[in-house]
Each structure stands twice: as structure tokens, then as C-alpha cells.
mmCIF file with all atom_site columns, C-alpha atoms in Angstrom:
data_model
loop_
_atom_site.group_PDB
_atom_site.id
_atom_site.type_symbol
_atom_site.label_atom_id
_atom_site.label_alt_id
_atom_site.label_comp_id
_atom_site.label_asym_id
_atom_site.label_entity_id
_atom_site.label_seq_id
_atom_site.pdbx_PDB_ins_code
_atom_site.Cartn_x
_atom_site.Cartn_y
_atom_site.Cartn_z
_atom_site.occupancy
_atom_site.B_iso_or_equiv
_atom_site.pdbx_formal_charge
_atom_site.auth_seq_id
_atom_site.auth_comp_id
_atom_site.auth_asym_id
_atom_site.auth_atom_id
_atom_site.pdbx_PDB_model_num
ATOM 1   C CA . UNK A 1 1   ? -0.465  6.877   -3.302  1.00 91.00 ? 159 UNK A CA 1
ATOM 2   C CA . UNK A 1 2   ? -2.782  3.856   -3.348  1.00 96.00 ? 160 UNK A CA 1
ATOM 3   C CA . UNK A 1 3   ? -5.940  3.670   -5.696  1.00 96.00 ? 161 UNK A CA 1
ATOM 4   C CA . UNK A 1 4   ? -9.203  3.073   -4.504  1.00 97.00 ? 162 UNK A CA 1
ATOM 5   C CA . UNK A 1 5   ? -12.130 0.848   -5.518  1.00 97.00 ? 163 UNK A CA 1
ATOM 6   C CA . UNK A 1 6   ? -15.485 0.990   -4.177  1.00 98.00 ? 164 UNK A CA 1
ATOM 7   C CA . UNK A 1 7   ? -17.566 -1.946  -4.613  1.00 97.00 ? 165 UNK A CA 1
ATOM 8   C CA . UNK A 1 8   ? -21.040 -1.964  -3.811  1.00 98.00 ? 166 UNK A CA 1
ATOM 9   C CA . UNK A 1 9   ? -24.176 -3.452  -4.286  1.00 97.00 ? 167 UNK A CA 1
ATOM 10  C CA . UNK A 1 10  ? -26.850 -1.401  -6.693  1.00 97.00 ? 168 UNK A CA 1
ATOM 11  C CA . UNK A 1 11  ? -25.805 2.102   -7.728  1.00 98.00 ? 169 UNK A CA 1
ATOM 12  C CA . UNK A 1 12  ? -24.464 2.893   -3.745  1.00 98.00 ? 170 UNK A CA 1
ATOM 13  C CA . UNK A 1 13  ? -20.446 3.044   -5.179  1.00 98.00 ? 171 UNK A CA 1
ATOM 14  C CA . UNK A 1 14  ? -21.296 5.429   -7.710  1.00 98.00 ? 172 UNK A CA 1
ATOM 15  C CA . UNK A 1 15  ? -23.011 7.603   -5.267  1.00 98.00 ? 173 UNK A CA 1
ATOM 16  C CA . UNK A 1 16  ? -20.621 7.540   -2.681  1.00 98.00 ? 174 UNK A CA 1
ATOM 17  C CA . UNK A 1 17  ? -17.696 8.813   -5.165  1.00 98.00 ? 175 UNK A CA 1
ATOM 18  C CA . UNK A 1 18  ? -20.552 11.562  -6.242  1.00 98.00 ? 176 UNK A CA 1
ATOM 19  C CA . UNK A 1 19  ? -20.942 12.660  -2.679  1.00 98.00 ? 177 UNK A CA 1
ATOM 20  C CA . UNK A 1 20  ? -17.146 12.604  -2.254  1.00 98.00 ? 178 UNK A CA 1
ATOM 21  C CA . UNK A 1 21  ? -16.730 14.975  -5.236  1.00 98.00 ? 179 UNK A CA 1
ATOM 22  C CA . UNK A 1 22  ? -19.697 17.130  -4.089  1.00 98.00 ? 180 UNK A CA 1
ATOM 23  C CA . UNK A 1 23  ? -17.063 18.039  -0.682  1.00 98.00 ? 181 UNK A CA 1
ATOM 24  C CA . UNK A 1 24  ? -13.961 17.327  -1.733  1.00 97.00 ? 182 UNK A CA 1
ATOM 25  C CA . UNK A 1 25  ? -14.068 18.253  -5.210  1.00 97.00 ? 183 UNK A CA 1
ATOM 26  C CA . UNK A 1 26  ? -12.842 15.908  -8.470  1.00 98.00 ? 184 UNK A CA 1
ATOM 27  C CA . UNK A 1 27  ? -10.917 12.857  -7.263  1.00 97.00 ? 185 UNK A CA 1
ATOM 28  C CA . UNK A 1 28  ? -8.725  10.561  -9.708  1.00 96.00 ? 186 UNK A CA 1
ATOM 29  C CA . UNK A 1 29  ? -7.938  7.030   -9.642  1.00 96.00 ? 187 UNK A CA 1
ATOM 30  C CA . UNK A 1 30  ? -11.315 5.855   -7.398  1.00 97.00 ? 188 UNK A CA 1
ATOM 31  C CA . UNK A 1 31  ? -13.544 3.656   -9.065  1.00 97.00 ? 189 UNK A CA 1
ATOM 32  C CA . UNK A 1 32  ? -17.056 2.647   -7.917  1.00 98.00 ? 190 UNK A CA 1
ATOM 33  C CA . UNK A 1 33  ? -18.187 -1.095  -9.371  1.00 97.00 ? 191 UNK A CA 1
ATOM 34  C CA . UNK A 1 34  ? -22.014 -1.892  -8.077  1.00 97.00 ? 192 UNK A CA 1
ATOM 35  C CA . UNK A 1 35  ? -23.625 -5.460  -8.368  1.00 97.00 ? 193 UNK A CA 1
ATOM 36  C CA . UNK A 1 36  ? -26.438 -5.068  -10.544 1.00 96.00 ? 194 UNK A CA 1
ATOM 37  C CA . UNK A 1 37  ? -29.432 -6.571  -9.738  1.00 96.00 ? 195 UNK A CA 1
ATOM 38  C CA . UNK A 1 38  ? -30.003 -8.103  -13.039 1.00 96.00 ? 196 UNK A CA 1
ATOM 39  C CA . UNK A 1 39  ? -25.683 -9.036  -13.530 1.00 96.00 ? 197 UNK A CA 1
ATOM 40  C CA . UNK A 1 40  ? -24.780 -12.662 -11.917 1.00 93.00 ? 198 UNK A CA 1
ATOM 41  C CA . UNK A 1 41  ? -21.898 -13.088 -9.425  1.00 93.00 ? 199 UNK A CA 1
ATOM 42  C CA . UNK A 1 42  ? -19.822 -14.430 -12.030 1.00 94.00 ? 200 UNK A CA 1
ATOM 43  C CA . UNK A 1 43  ? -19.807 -11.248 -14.046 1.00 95.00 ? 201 UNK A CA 1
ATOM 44  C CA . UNK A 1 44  ? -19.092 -9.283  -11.366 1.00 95.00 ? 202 UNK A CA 1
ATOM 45  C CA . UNK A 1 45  ? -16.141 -11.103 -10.523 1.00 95.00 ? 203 UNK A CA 1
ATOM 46  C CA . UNK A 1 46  ? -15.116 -10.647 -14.021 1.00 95.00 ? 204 UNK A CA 1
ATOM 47  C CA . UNK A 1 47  ? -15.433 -6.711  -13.816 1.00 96.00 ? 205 UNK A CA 1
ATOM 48  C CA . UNK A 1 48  ? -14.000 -6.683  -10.168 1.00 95.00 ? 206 UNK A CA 1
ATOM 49  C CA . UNK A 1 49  ? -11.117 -8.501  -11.873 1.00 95.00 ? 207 UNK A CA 1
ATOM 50  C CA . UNK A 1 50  ? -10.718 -6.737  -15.011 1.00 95.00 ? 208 UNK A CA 1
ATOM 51  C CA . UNK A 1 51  ? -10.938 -3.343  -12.644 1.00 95.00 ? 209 UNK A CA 1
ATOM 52  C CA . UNK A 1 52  ? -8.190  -4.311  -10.138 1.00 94.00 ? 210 UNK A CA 1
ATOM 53  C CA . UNK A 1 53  ? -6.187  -5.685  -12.977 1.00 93.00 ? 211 UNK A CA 1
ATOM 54  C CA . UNK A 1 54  ? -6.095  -1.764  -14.330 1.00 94.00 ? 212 UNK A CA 1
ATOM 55  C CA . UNK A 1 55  ? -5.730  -0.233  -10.817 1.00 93.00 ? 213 UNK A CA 1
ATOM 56  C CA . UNK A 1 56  ? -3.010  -2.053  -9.089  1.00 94.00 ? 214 UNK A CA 1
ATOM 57  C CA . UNK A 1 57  ? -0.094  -0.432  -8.991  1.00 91.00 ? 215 UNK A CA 1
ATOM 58  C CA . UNK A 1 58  ? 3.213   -0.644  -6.612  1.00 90.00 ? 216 UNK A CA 1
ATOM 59  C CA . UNK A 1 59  ? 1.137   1.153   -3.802  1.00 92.00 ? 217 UNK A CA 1
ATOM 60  C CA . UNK A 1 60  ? -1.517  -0.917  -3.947  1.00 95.00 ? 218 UNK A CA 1
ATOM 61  C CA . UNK A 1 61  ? -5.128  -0.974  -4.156  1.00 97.00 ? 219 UNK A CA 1
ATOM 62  C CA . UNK A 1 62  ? -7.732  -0.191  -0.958  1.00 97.00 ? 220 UNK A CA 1
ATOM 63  C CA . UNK A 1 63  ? -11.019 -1.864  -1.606  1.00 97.00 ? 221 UNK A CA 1
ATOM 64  C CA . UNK A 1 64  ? -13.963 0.127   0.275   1.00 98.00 ? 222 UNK A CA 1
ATOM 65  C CA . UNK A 1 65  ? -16.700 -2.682  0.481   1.00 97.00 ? 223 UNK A CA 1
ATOM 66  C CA . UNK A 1 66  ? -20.762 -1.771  1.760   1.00 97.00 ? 224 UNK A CA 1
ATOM 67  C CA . UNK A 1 67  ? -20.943 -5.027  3.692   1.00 96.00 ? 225 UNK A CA 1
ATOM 68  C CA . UNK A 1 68  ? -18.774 -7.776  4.905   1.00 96.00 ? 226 UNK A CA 1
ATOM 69  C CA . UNK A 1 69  ? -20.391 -11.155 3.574   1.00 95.00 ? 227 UNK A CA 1
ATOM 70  C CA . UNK A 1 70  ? -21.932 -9.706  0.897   1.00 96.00 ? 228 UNK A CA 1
ATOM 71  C CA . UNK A 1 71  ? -21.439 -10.771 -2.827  1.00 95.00 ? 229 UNK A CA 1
ATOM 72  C CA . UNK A 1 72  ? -19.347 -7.417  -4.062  1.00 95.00 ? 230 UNK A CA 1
ATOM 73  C CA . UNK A 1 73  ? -16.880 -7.921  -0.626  1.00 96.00 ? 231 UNK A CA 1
ATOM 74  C CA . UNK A 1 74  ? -16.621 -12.301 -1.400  1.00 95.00 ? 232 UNK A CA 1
ATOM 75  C CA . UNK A 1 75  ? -15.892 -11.243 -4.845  1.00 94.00 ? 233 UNK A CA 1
ATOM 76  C CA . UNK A 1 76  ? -13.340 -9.122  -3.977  1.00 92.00 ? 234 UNK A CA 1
ATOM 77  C CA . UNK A 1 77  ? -11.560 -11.990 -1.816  1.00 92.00 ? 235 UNK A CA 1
ATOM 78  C CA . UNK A 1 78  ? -12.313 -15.030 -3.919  1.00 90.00 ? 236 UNK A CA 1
ATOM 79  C CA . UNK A 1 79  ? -10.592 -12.838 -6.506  1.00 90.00 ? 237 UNK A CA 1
ATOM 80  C CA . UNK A 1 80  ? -8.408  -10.249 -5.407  1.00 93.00 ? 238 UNK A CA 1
ATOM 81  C CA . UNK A 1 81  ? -6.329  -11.385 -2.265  1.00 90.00 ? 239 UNK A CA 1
ATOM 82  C CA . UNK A 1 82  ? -4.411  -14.110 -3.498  1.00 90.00 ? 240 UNK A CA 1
ATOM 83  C CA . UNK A 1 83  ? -3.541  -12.739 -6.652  1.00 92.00 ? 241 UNK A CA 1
ATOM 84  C CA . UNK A 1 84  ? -1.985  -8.953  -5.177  1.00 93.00 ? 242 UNK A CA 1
ATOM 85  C CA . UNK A 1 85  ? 0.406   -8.479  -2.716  1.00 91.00 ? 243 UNK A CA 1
ATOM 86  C CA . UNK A 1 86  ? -0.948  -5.182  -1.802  1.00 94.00 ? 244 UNK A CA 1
ATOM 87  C CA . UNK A 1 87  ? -4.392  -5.333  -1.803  1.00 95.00 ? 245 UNK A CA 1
ATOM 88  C CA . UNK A 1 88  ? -6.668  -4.369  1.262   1.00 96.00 ? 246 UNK A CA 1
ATOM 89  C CA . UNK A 1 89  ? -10.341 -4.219  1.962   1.00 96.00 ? 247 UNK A CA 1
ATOM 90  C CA . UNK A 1 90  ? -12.597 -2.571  4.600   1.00 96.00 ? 248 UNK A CA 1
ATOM 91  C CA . UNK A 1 91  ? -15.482 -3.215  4.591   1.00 96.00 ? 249 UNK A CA 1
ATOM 92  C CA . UNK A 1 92  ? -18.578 -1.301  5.958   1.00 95.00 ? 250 UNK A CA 1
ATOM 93  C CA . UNK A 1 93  ? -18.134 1.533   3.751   1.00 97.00 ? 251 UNK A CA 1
ATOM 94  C CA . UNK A 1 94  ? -19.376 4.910   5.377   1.00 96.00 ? 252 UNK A CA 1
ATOM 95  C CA . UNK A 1 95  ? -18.702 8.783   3.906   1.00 96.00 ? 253 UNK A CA 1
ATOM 96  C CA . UNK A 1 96  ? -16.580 9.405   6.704   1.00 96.00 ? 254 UNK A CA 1
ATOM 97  C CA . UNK A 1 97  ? -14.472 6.285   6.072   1.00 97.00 ? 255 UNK A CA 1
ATOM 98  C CA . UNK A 1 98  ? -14.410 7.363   2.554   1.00 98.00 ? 256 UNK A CA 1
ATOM 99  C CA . UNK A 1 99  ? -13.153 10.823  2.765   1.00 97.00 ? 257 UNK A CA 1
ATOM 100 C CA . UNK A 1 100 ? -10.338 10.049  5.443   1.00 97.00 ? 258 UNK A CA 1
ATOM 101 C CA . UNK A 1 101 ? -9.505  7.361   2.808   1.00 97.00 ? 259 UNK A CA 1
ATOM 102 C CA . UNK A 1 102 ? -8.586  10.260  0.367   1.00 97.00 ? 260 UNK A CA 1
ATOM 103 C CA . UNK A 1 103 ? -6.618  12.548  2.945   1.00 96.00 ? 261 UNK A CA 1
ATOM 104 C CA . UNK A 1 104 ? -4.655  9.320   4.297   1.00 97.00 ? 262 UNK A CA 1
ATOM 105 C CA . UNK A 1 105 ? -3.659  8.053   0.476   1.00 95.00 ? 263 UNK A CA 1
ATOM 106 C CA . UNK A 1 106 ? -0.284  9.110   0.635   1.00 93.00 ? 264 UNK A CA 1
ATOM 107 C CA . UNK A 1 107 ? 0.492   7.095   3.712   1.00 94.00 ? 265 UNK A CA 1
ATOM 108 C CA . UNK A 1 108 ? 1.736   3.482   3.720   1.00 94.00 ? 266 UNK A CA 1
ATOM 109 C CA . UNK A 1 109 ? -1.646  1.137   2.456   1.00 96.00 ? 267 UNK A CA 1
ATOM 110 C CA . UNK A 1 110 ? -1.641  -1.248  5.570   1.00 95.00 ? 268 UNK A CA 1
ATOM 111 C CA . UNK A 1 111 ? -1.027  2.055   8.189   1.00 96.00 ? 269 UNK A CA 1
ATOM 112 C CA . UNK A 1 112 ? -4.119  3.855   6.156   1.00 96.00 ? 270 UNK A CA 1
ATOM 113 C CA . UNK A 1 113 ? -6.028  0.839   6.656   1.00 96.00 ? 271 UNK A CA 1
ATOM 114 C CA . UNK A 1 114 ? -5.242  0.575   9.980   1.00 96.00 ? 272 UNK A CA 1
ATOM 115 C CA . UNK A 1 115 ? -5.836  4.683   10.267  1.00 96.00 ? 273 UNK A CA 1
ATOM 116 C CA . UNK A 1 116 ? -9.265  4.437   8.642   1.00 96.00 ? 274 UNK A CA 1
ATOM 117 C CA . UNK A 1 117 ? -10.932 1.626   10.607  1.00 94.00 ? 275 UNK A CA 1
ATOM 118 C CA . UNK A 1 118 ? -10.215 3.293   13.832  1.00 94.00 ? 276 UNK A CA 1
ATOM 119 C CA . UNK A 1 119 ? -11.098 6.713   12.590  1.00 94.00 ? 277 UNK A CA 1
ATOM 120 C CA . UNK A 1 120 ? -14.623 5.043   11.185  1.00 91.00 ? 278 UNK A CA 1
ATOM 121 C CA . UNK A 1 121 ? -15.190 3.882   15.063  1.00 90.00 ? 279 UNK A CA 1
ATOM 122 C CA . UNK A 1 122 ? -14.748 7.159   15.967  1.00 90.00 ? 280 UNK A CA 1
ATOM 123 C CA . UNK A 1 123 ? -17.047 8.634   13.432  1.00 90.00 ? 281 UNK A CA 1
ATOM 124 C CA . UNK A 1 124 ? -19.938 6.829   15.275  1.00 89.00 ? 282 UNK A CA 1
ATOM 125 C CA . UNK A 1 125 ? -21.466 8.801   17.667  1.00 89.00 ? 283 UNK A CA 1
ATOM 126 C CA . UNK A 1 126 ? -25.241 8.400   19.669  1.00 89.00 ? 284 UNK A CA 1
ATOM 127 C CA . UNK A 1 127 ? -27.242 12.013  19.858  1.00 89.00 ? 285 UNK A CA 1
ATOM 128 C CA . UNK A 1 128 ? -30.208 12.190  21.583  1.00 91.00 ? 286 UNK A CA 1
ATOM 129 C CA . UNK A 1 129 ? -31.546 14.731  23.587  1.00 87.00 ? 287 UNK A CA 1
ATOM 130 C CA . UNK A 1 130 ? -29.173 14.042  26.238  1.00 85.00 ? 288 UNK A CA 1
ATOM 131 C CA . UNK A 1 131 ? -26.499 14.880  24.030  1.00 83.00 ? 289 UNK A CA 1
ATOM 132 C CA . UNK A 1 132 ? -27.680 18.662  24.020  1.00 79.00 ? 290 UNK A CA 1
ATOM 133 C CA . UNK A 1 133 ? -28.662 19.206  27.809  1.00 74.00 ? 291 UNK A CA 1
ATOM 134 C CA . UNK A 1 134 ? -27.512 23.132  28.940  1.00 63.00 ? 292 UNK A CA 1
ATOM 135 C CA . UNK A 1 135 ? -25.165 22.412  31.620  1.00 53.00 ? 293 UNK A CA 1
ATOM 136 C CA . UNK A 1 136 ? -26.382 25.935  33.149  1.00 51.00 ? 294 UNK A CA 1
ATOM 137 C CA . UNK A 1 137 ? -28.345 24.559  35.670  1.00 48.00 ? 295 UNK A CA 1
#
């Protein structure tokens, strides 16, 4: 089973992990890390290290990052990817992405990964008023 960190910028982490636990109930080993508005890049990479360097364990760690090119997702790379073999981050993090995350963690990190991103494309769907149409016509 992998462990999961959620990295973020502002509080959106820490919400995502509360919405998680509002459907799926109590969760161990996730944490949620947000860049503070007020916290420079450097201390975040200090607490993105100092998190991983508690969470990694022989299954390895999935990263779930809010936006690719962002300063929580660079900080993970800069800081994470060279240092653990089995480290892996998606990035674009979404509820459904999140949850499928949890039912997938006992599955091999890079076929999760793999799993999750599809799944997320998936989750995506256009409604419109189209999308309801009676086909009784």
C-alpha cells in the first residue's frame, strides 16, 4: 500500500482530504501540505522534504499535485524525484482522482498511476441540455 501526499497551493490539500473523509470515511497515511501565501518556496521545499522523508516507505509515495507548473508540483520534482525510487506524481488533482487513488492503493504504485490518470479522463464529462433530451419522440 503506497502513501499519499497532497500538495496544494492555499488550504485546497487540506480540503480535499476533508471531502475524502466526508465519503469515504477516516483515511490514514494521506497528508495534505498547502503553499501558504505568506511561506516562501524555499520553506515549502523544506516541509515537502521533511514530509516525504516520513512517508516513503517500500511501496512508495503517490504525490496528488493541483497544477502541473505550479510551485507545490516543481517542489515536489526539484526535491522528490531524484532522491526516491518510488515516488510518483499526478498532477491536476480532482475528487474523483483522489478517491480512486484510495480504492487502487493496494495495487502496484506505477499501475495505480497509470489506473488513475485514465480513470480522471474518464471522470470528465460535458452536460448540457443535450445531455438530457427524452428519446421518446
Amino acid at each position: 500500500m503506497y502513501n499519499l501526499l497532497l500538495i496544494s497551493h492555499g488550504n485546497l490539500a487540506q480540503e480535499f482530504l476533508n471531502t475524502l473523509e466526508m465519503i469515504m470515511g477516516p483515511q490514514d497515511n494521506i497528508l495534505p501540505l498547502g503553499l501558504q501565501p505568506e511561506e516562501g518556496k524555499e520553506d515549502f521545499e523544506k516541509r515537502i522534504s521533511n514530509a516525504c522523508e516520513k512517508m516513503y516507505m517500500s511501496n512508495g509515495v503517490l504525490i496528488l499535485a493541483d497544477l502541473y507548473g505550479g510551485t507545490p508540483c516543481n517542489s515536489a520534482v526539484l526535491k522528490l524525484i531524484s532522491k526516491y525510487d518510488k515516488i510518483q506524481i499526478l498532477t491536476g488533482l480532482n475528487l474523483p482522482m483522489l478517491i480512486q487513488s484510495i480504492i487502487y492503493r493496494d495495487e502496484n504504485l506505477e499501475t495505480a498511476v497509470l489506473k488513475l490518470k485514465q480513470d480522471t479522463n474518464d471522470a470528465i464529462c460535458i452536460l448540457n441540455k443535450n445531455s438530457f433530451k427524452s428519446h421518446e419522440d
